[in-house]
Coordinates of C-alpha atoms and ligand atoms in Angstrom, one line a residue:
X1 CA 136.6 97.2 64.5
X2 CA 138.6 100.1 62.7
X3 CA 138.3 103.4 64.1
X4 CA 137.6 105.6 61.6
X5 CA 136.2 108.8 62.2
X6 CA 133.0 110.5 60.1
X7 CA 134.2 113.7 58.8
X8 CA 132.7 116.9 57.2
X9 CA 132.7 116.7 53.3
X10 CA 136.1 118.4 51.8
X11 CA 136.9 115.9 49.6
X12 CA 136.6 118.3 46.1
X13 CA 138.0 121.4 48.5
X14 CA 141.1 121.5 46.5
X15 CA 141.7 122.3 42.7
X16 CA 143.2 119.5 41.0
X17 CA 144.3 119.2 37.4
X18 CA 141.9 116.4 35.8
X19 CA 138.9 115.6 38.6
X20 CA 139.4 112.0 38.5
X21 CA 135.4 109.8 38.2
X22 CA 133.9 109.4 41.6
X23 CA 134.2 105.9 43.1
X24 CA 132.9 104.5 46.7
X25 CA 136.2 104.6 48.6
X26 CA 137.9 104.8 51.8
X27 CA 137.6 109.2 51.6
X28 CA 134.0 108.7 50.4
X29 CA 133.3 106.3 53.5
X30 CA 134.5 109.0 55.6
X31 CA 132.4 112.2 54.8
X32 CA 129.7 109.4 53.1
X33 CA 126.5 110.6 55.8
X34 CA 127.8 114.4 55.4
X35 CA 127.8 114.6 52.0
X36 CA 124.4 112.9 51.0
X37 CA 122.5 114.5 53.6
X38 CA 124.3 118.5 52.1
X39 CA 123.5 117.3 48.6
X40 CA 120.7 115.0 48.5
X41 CA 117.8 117.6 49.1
X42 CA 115.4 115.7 51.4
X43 CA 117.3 112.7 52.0
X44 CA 116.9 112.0 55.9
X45 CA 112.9 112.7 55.6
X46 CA 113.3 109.9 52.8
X47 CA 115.2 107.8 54.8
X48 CA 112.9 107.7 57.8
X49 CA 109.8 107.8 55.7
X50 CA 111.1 104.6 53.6
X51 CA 110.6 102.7 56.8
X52 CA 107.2 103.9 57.7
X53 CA 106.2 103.1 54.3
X54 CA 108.2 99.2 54.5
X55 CA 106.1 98.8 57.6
X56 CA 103.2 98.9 55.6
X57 CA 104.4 96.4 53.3
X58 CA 106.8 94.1 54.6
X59 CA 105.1 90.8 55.4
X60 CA 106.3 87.3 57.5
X61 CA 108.7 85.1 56.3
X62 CA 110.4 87.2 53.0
X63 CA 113.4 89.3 52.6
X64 CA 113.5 93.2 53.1
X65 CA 116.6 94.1 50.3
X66 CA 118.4 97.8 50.9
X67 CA 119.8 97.7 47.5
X68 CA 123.2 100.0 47.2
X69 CA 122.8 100.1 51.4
X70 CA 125.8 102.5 51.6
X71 CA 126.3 102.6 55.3
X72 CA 123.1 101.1 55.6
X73 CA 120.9 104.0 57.0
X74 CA 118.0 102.6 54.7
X75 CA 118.6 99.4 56.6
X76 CA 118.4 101.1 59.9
X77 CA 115.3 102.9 59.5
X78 CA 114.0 99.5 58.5
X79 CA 114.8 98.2 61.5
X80 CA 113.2 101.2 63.7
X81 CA 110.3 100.6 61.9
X82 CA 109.5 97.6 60.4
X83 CA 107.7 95.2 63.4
X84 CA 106.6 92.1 61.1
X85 CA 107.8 88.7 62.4
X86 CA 110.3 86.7 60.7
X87 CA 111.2 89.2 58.1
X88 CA 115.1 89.6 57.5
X89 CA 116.9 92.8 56.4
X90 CA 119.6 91.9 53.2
X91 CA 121.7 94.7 52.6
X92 CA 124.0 94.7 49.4
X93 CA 126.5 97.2 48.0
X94 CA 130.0 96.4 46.2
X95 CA 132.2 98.8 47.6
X96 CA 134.1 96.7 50.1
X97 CA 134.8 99.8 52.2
X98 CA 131.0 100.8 52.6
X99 CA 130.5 97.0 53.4
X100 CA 133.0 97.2 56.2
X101 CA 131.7 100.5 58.0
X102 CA 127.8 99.4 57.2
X103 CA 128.6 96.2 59.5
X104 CA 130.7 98.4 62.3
X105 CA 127.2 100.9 62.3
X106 CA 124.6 97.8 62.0
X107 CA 126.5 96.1 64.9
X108 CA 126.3 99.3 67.0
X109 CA 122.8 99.4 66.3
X110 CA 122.2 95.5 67.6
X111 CA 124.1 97.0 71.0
X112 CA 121.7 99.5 71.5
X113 CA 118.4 98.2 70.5
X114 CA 116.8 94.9 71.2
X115 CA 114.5 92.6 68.9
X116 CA 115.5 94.4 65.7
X117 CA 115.1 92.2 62.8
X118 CA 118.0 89.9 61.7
X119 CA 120.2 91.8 58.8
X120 CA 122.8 90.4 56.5
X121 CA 125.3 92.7 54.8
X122 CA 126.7 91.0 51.6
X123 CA 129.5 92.8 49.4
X124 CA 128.0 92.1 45.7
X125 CA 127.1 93.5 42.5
X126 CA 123.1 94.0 42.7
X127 CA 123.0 93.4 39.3
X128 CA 124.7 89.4 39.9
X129 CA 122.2 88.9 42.8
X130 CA 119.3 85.5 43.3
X131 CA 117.0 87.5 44.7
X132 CA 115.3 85.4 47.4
X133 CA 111.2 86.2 47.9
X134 CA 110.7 90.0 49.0
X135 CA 107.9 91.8 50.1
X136 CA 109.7 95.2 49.9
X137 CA 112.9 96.2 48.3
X138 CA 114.9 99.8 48.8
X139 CA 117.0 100.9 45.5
X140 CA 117.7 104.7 47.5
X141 CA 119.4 106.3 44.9
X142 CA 121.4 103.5 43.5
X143 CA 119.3 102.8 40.2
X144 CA 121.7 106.0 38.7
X145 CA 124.7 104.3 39.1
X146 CA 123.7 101.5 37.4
X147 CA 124.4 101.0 33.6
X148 CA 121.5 102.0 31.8
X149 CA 121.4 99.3 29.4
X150 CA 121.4 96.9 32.7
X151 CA 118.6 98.9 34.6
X152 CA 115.4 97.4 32.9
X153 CA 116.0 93.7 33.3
X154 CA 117.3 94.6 37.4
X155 CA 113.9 95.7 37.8
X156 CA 112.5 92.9 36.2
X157 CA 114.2 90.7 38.5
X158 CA 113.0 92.9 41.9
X159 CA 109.3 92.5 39.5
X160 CA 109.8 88.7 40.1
X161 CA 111.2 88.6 43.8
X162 CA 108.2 90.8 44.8
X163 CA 105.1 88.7 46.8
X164 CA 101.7 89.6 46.3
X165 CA 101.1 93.1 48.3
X166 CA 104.8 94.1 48.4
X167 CA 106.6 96.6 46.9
X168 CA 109.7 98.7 45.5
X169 CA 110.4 101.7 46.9
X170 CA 112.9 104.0 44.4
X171 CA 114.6 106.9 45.1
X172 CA 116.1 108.9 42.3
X173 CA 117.6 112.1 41.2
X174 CA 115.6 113.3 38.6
X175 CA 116.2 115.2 35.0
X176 CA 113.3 116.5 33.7
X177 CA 112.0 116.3 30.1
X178 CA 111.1 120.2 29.7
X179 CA 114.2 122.3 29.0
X180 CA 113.0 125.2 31.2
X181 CA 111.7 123.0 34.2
X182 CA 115.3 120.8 34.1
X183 CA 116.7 124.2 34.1
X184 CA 115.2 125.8 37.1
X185 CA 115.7 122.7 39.3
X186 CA 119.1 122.3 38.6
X187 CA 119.7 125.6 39.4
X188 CA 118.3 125.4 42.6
X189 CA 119.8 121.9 43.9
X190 CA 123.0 124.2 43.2
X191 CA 121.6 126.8 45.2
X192 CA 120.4 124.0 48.4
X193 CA 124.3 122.8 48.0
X194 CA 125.6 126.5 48.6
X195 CA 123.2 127.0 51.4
X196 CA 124.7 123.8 52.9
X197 CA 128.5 125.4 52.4
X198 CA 129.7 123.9 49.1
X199 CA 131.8 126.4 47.6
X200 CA 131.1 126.8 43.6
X201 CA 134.8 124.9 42.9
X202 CA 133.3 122.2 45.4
X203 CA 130.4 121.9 43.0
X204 CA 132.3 122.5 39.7
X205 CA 134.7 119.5 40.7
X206 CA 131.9 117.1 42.1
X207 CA 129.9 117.6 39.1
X208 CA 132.8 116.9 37.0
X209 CA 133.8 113.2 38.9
X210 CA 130.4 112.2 38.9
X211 CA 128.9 113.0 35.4
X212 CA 130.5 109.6 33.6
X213 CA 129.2 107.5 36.8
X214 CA 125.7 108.5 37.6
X215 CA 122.8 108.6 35.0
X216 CA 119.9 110.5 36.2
X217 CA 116.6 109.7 34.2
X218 CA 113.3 111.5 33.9
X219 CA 110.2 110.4 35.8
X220 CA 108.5 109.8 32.5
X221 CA 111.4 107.0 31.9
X222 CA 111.3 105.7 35.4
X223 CA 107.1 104.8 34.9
X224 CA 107.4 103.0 31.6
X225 CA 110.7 101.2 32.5
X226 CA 108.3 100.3 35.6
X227 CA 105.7 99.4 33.9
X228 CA 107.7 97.4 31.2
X229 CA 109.2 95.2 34.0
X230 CA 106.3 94.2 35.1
X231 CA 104.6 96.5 37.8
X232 CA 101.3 97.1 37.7
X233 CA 101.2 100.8 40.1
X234 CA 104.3 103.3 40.2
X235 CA 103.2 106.3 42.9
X236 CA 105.2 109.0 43.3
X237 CA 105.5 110.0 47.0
X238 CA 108.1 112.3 47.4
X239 CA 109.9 114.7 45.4
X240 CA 112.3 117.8 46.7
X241 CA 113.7 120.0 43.7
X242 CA 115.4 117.3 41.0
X243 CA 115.3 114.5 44.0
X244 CA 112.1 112.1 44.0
X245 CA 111.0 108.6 45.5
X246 CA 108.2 106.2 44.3
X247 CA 106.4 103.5 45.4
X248 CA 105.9 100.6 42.4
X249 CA 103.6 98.1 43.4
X250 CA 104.0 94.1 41.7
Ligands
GEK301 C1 121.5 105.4 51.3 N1 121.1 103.7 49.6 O1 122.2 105.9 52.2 N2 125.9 96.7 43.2 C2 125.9 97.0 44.5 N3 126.0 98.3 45.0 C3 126.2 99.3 44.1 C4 126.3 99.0 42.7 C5 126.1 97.6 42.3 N4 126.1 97.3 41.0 N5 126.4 100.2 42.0 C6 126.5 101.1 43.0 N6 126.4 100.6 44.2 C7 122.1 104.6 50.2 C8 122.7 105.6 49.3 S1 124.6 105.6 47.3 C9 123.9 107.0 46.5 C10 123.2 104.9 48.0 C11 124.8 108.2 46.4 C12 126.4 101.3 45.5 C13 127.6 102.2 45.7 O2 128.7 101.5 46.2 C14 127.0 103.2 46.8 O3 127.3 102.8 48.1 C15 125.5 103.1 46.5 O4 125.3 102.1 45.5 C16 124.9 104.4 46.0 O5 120.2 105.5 51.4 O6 125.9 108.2 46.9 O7 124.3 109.2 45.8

């Protein structure tokens, strides 16, 4: 087990020439649960909620998949709340460094608690995966980072995994068709990132790395790309400023 220590978010602290594009490494790793929670408005009240709503849905013998698991809080609250029997947790993300730190948290987790469902945490590209039967699968934030021209046929493949009376549960930042509305809402994410300390070059240079890797798209494009993979429901049930989740039901 490595002992790496969580640390506050610094990592854009200093000005650097050319802001290189964000990628899932070791420093990200590190300040990973501080700096979702100071950016993503309403992230732990999704992250909780997500397992409330999986315990609704999550149904013997299938697969519960925490797509892009990160460190695998998704795949935690599933575990605190999810009480079906012989339901698994899969967890997948393809940075090998998240991989490594989601197993050292999962296995804490496993010491504390008892009966917690059984959880596998593979290192893969979501996009190469055989999904096995699901009854509920997790993309928390991870659809953006996907290429675009790949995103349809993913969910066409979740659309296919899905049993009857299961679901996908999406969590996305948002851009918003209407100049004015996009606007305002970007403005005041900015503002919910200088409440929680980011200075503006912080912002300027986070902004900067992650523009070429994350792809934000409107809610409009997230129903009929939905709808076009074959789901038959998609229900909004949480939005904060640009930041929303949605239930899609097969
Ligand atoms: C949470 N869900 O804490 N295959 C596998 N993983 C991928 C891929 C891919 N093709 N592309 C990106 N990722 C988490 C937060 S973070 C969101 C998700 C954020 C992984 C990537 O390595 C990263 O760990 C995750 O998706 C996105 O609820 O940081 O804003």
């Amino acid at each position: 087990m490595t002992t790496v220590k969580q640390q506050p978010d610094r990592l854009f602290a200093q000005p650097v020439q050319q802001v290189p594009d964000f990628v899932f490494n070791e420093d990200v790793v590190r300040v990973f649960p501080d700096m979702i929670k100071r950016s993503v408005p309403g992230y732990p009240t999704i992250v909780e909620n997500l397992g409330v709503l999986a315990a609704r849905f999550a149904q013997p013998d299938t697969a519960l998949y925490d797509l892009g698991s990160s460190l695998g809080a998704v795949t935690q609250a599933l575990r605190r709340h999810v009480r079906t029997e012989r339901c698994r947790v899969i967890a997948i993300d393809n940075s090998p460094a998240m991989v490594e730190r989601c197993r050292e948290y999962l296995h804490a987790q496993d010491s504390m608690f008892q009966e917690l469902l059984p959880v596998e945490v593979i290192d893969a590209d979501i996009l190469a995966l055989e999904f096995q039967p699901a009854s509920l699968v997790a993309l928390n934030f991870t659809l953006q980072f996907i290429d675009p021209a790949q995103r349809l046929a993913l969910l066409g493949r979740i659309r296919q995994a899905l049993v009857p009376g299961g679901a996908l549960i999406l969590s996305e930042k948002l851009r918003f068709e209407d100049a004015e509305e996009h606007a305002l809402l970007n403005e005041l994410h900015l503002d919910f990132k200088r409440a929680n300390g980011y200075s503006e070059l912080e912002i300027a240079q986070k902004r900067s790395a992650i523009e070429n890797v994350m792809k934000p798209d409107s809610l409009e494009q997230h129903r009929e790309r939905l709808l076009a993979a074959g789901f038959s429901k998609v229900v909004p049930w949480f939005q904060c400023l640009n930041f929303a989740s949605l239930i899609a039901l097969p």
